[in-house]
PDB file of C-alpha atoms in Angstrom:
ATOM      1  CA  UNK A   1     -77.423  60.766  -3.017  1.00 41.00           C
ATOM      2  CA  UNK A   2     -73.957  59.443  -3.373  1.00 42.00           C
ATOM      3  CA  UNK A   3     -74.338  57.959  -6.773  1.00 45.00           C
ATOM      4  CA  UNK A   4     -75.837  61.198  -7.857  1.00 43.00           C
ATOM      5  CA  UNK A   5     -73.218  63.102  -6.396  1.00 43.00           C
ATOM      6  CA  UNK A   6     -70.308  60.830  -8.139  1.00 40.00           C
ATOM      7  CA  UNK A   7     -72.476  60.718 -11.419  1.00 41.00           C
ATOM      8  CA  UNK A   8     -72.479  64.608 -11.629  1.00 45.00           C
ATOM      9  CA  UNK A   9     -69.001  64.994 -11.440  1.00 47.00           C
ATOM     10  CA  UNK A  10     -68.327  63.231 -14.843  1.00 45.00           C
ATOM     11  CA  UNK A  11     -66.565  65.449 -17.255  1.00 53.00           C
ATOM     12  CA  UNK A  12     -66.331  63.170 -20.698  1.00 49.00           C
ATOM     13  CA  UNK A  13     -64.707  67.109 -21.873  1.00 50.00           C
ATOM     14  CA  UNK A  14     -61.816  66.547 -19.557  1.00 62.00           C
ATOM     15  CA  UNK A  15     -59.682  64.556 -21.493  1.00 63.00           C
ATOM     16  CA  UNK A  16     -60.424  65.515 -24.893  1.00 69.00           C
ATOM     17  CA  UNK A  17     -60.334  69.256 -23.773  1.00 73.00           C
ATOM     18  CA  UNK A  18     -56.963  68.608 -22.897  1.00 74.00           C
ATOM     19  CA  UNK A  19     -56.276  66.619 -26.241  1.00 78.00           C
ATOM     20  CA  UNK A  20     -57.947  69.489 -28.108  1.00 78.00           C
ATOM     21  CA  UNK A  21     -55.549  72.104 -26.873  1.00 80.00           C
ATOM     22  CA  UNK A  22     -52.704  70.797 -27.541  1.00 82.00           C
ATOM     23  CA  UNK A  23     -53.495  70.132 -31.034  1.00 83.00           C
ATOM     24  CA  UNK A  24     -55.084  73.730 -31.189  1.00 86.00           C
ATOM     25  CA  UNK A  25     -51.366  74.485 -29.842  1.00 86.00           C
ATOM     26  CA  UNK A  26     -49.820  72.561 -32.546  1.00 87.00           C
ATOM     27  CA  UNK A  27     -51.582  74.043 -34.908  1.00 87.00           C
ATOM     28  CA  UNK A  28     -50.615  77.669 -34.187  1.00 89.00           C
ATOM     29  CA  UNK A  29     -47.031  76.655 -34.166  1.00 89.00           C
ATOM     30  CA  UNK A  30     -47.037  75.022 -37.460  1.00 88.00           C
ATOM     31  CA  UNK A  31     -48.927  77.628 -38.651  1.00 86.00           C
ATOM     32  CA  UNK A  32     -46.145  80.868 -37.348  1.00 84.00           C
ATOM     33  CA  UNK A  33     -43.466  78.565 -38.355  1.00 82.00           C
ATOM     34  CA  UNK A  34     -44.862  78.428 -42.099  1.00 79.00           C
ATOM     35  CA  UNK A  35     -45.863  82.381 -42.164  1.00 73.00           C
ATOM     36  CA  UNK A  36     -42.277  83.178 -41.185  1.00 63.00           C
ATOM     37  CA  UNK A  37     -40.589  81.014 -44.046  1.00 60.00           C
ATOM     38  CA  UNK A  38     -42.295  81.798 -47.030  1.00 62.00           C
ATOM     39  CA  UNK A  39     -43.147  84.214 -49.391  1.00 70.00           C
ATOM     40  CA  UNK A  40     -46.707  85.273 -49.909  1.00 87.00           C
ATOM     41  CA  UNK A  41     -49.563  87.626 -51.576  1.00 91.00           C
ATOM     42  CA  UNK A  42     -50.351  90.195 -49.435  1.00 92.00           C
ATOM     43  CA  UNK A  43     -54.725  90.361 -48.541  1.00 96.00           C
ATOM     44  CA  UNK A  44     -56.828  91.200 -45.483  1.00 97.00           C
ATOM     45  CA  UNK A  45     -59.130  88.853 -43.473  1.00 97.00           C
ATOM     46  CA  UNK A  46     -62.072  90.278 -45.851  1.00 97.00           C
ATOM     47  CA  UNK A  47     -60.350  88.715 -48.683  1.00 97.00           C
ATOM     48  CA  UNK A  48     -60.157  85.017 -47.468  1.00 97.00           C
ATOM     49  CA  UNK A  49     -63.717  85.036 -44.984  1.00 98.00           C
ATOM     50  CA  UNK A  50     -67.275  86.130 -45.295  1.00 98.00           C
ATOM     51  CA  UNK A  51     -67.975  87.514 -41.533  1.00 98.00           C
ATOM     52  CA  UNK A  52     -71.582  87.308 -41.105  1.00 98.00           C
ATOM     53  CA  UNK A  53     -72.976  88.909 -38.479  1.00 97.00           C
ATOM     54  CA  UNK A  54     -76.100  87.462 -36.053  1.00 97.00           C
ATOM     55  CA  UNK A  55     -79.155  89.039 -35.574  1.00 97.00           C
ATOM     56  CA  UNK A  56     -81.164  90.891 -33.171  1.00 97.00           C
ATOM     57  CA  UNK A  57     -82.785  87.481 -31.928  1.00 97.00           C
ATOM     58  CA  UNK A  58     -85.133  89.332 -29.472  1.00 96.00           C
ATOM     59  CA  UNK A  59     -87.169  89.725 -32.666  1.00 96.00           C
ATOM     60  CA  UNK A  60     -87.430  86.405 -34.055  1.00 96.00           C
ATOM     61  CA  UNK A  61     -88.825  84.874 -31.165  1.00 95.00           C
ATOM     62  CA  UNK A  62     -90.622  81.795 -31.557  1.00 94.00           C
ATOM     63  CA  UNK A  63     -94.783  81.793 -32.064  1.00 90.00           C
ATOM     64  CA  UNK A  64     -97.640  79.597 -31.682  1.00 85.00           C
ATOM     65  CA  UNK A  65     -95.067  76.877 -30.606  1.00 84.00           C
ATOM     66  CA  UNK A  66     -93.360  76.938 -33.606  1.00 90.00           C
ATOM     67  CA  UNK A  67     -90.119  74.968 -33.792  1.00 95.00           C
ATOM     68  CA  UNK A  68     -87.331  77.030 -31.980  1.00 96.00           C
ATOM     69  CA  UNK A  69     -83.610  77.143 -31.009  1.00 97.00           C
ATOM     70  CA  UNK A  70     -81.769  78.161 -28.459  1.00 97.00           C
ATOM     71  CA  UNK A  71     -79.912  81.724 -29.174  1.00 98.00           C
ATOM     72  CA  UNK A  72     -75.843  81.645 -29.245  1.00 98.00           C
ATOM     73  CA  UNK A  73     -74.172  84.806 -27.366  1.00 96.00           C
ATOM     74  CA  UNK A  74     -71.275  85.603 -25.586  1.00 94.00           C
ATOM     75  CA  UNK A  75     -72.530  83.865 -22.153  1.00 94.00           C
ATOM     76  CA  UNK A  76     -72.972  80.618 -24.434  1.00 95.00           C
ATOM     77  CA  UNK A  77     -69.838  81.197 -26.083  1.00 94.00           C
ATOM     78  CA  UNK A  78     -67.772  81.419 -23.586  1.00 91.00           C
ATOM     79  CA  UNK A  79     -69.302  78.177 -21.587  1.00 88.00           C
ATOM     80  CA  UNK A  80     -69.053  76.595 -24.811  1.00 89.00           C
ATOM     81  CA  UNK A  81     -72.937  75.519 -24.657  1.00 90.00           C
ATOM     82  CA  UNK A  82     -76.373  76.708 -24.256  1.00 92.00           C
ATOM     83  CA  UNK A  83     -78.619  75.620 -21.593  1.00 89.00           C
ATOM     84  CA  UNK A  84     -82.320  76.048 -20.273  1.00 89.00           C
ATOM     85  CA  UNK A  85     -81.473  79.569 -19.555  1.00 94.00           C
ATOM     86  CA  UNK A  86     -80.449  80.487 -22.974  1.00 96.00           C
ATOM     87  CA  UNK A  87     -83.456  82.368 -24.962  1.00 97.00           C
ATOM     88  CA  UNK A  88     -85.328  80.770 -27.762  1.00 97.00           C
ATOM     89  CA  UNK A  89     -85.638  81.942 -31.310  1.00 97.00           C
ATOM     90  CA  UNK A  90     -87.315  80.847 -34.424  1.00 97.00           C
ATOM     91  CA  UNK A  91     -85.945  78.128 -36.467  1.00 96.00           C
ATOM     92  CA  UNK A  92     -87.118  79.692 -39.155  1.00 95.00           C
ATOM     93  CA  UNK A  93     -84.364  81.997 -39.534  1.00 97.00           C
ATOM     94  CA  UNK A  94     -81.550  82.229 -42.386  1.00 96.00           C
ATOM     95  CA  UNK A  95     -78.994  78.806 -42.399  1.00 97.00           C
ATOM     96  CA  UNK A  96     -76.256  81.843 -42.821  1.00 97.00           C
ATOM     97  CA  UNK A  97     -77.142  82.668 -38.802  1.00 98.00           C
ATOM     98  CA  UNK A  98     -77.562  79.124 -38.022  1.00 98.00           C
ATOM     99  CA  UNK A  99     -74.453  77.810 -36.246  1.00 98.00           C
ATOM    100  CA  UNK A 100     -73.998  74.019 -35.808  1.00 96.00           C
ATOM    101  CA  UNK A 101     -71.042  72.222 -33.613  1.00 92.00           C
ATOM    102  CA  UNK A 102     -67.469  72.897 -35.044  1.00 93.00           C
ATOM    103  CA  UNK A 103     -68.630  76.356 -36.765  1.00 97.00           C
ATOM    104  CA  UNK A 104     -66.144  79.306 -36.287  1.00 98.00           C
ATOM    105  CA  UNK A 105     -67.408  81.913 -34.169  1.00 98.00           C
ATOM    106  CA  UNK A 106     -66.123  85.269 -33.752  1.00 98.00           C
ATOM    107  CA  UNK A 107     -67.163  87.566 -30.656  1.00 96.00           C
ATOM    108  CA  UNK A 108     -66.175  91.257 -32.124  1.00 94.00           C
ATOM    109  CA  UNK A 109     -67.882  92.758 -28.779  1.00 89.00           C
ATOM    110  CA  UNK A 110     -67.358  92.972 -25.111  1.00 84.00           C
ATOM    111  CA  UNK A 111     -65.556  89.828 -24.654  1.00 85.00           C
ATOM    112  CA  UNK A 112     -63.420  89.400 -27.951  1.00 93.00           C
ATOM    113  CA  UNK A 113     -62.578  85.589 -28.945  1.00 93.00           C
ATOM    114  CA  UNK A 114     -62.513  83.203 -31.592  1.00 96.00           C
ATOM    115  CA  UNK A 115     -63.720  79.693 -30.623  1.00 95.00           C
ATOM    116  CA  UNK A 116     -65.115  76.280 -32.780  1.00 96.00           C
ATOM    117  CA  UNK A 117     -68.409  76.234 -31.418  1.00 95.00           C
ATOM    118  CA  UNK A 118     -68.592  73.064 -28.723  1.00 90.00           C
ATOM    119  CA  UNK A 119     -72.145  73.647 -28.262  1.00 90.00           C
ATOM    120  CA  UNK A 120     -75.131  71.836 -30.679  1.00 91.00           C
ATOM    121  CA  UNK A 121     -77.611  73.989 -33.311  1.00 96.00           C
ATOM    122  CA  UNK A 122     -77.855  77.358 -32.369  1.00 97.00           C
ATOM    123  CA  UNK A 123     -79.309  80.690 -33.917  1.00 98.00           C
ATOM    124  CA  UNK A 124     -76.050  83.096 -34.021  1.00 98.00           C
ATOM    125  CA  UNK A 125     -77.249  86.552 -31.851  1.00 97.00           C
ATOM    126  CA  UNK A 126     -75.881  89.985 -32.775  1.00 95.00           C
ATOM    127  CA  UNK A 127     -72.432  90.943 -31.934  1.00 94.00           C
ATOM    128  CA  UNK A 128     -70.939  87.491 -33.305  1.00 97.00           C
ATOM    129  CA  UNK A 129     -69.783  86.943 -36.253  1.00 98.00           C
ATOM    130  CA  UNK A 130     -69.805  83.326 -37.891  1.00 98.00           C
ATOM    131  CA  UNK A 131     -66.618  83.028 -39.721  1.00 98.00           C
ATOM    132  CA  UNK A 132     -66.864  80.862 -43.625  1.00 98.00           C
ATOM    133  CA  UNK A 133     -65.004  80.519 -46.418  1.00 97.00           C
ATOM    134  CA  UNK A 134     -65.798  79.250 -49.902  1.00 95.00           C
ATOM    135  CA  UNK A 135     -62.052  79.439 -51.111  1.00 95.00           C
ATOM    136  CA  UNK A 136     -60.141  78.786 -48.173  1.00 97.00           C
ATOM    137  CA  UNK A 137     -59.842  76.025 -45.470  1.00 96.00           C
ATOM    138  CA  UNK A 138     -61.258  76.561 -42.127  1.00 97.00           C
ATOM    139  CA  UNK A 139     -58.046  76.122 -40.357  1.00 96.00           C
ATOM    140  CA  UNK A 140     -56.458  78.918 -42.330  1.00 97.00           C
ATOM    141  CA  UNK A 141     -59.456  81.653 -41.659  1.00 97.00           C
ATOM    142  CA  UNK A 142     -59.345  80.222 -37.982  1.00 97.00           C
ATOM    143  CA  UNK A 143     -55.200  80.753 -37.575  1.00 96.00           C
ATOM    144  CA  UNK A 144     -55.429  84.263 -39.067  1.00 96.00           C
ATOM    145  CA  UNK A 145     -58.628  85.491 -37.080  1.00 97.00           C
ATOM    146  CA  UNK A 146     -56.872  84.298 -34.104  1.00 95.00           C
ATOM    147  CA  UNK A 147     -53.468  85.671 -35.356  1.00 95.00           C
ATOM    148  CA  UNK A 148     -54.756  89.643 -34.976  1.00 96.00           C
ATOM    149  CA  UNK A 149     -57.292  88.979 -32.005  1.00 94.00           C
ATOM    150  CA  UNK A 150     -54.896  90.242 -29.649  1.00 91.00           C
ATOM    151  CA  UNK A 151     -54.594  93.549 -31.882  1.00 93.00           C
ATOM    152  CA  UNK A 152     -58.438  93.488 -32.060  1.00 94.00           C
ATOM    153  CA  UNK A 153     -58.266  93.069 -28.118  1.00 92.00           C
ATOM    154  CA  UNK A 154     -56.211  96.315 -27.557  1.00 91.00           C
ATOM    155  CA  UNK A 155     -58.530  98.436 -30.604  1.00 90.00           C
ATOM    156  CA  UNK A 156     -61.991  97.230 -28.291  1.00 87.00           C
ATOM    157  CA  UNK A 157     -59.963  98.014 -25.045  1.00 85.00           C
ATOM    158  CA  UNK A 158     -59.353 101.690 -26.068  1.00 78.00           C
ATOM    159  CA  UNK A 159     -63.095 102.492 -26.841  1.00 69.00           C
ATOM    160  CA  UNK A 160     -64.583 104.684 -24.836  1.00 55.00           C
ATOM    161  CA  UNK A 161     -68.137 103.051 -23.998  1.00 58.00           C
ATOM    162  CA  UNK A 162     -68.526 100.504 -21.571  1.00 58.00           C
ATOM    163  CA  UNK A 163     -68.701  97.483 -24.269  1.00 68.00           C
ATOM    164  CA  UNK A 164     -65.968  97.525 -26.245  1.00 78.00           C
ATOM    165  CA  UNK A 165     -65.434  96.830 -30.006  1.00 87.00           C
ATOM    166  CA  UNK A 166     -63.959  96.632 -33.317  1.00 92.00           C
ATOM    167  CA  UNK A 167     -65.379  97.685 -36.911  1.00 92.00           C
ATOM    168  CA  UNK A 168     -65.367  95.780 -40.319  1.00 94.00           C
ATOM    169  CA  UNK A 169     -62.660  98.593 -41.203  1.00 95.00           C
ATOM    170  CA  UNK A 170     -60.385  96.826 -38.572  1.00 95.00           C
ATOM    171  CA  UNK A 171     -61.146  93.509 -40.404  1.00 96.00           C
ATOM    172  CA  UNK A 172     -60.371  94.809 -43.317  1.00 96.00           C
ATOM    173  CA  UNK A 173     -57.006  96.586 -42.545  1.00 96.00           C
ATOM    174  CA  UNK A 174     -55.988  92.980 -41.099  1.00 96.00           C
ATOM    175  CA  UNK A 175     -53.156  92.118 -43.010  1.00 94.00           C
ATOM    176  CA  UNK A 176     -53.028  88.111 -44.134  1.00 95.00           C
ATOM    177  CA  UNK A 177     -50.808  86.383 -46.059  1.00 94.00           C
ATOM    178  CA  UNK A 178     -51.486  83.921 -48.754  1.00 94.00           C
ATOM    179  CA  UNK A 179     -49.390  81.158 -50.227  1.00 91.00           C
ATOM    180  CA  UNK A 180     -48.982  80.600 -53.822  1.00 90.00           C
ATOM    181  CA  UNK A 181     -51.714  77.989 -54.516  1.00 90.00           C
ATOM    182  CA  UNK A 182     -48.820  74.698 -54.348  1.00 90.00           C
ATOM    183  CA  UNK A 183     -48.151  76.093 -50.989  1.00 89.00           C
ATOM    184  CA  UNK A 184     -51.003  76.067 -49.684  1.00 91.00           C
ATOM    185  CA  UNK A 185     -51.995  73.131 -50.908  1.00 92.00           C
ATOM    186  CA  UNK A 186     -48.614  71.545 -49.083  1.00 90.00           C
ATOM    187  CA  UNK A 187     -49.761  73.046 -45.820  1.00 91.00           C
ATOM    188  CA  UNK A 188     -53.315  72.131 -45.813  1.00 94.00           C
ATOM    189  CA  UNK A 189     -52.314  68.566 -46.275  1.00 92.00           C
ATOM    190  CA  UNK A 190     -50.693  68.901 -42.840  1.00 90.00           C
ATOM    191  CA  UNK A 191     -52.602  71.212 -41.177  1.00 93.00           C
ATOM    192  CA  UNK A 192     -56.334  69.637 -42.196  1.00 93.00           C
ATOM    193  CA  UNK A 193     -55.819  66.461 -40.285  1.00 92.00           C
ATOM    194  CA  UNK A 194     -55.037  68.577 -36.965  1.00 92.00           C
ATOM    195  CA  UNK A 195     -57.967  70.998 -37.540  1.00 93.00           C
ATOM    196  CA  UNK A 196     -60.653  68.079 -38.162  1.00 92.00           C
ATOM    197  CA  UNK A 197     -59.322  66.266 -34.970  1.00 92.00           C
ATOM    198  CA  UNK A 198     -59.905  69.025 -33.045  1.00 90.00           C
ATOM    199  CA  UNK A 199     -63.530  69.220 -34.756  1.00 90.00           C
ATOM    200  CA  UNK A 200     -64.330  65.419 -33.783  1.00 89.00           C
ATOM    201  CA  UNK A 201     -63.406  65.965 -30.437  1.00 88.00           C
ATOM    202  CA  UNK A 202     -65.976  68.931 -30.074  1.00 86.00           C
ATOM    203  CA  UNK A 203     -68.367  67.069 -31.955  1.00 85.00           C
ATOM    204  CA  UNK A 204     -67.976  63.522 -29.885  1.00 84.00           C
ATOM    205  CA  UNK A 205     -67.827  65.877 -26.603  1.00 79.00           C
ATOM    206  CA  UNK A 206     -71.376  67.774 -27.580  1.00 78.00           C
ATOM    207  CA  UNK A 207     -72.426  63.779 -28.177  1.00 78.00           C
ATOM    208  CA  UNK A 208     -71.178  62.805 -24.711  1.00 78.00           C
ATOM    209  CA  UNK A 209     -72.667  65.971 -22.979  1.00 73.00           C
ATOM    210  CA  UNK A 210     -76.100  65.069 -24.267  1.00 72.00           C
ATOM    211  CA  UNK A 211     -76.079  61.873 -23.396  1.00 77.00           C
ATOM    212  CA  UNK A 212     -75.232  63.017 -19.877  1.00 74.00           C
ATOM    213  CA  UNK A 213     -78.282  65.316 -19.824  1.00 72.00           C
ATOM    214  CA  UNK A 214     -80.533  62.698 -21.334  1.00 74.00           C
ATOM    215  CA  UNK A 215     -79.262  60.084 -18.420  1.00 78.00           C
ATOM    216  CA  UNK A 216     -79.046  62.702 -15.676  1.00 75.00           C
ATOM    217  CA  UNK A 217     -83.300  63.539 -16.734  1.00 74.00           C
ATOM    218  CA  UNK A 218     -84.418  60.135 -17.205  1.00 73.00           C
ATOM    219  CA  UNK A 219     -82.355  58.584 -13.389  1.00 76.00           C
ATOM    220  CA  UNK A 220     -81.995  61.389 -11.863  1.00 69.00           C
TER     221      UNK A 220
END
């Protein structure tokens, strides 16, 4: 029982959690710090990312024991994994609401954050938003989704229903500032390496976490 016990309390998250916030940290900073000193073309977070929204996954349920995945929502967003109590959907559906380890996930309802999915291949449920972007880098849609979630916070705070929200019309009034193309291309040469860090860590922590489950089922 003691070796269970001791074997259950691994975390291989700990440290790199740790690690990953501080460069998530870093990032930010460098990130202000550059939107402060230069000029830039004036756009909205429409402009720079394609915010797809997840589906009703209640009806895409899995038949006939048909290949299935478990369904991303808030609850598995904000442990930063699914488990056996997540629900199931078909893996049938569109790769745009397939979300896979590192993706950029945006909740727009009741609980309001942006995260890089920790957890593995998931089907994205309503009320999230999976963030891309064919002509920008990930770290720069990330920094500026992040940049007006606190605004977004307050807009889904004043609703009056019981799960608040924002609209696509508060996406789109989201001021962001672009660089001249040099510019950019200067600060993605620093920023990138950060970013994908933080991406290998969430990666080699989803690796470490399955392994853990694997062990914990075939020992334990």
């Amino acid at each position: 029982m003691a070796q269970i016990s001791v074997f259950k309390t691994i975390t291989p998250h700990s440290v790199s959690s740790w690690i990953n916030d501080n460069l998530e940290a870093l990032l930010t900073t460098i990130f202000n710090e550059h939107i402060e000193k230069n000029s830039f073309t004036e756009a909205s977070l429409t402009d720079i990312a394609t915010y797809k929204n997840g589906l009703a996954m209640q009806k895409y349920r899995p038949e006939n024991h048909e290949q299935s995945l478990p369904v991303l929502k808030i609850k598995e967003l904000n442990q930063g994994h699914t488990d056996d109590s997540s629900d199931r959907c078909s893996a049938r559906i569109d790769e745009s609401v397939i979300v896979h380890t590192g993706d950029i996930i945006f909740s727009w309802s009741g609980t309001l954050l942006v995260k890089n999915w920790s957890g593995g291949t998931a089907g994205l449920n309503q009320h999230l938003f999976k963030v891309t972007s064919k002509h920008y880098p990930d770290w720069f849609i990330y920094e500026w989704t992040k940049h007006h979630l606190r605004r977004f916070q307050s807009i889904a705070s004043g609703k009056a229903t019981t799960m608040g929200h924002i609209k696509r019309s508060d996406l789109k009034s989201s001021q962001v500032l672009i660089p001249n193309k040099n510019e950019l291309g200067k600060l993605d040469a620093k920023m990138k390496s950060f970013y994908n860090q933080r991406i290998e860590l969430i990666k080699e922590n989803q690796r470490l976490t399955d392994l853990k489950q694997t062990l914990l089922q075939k020992y334990f």
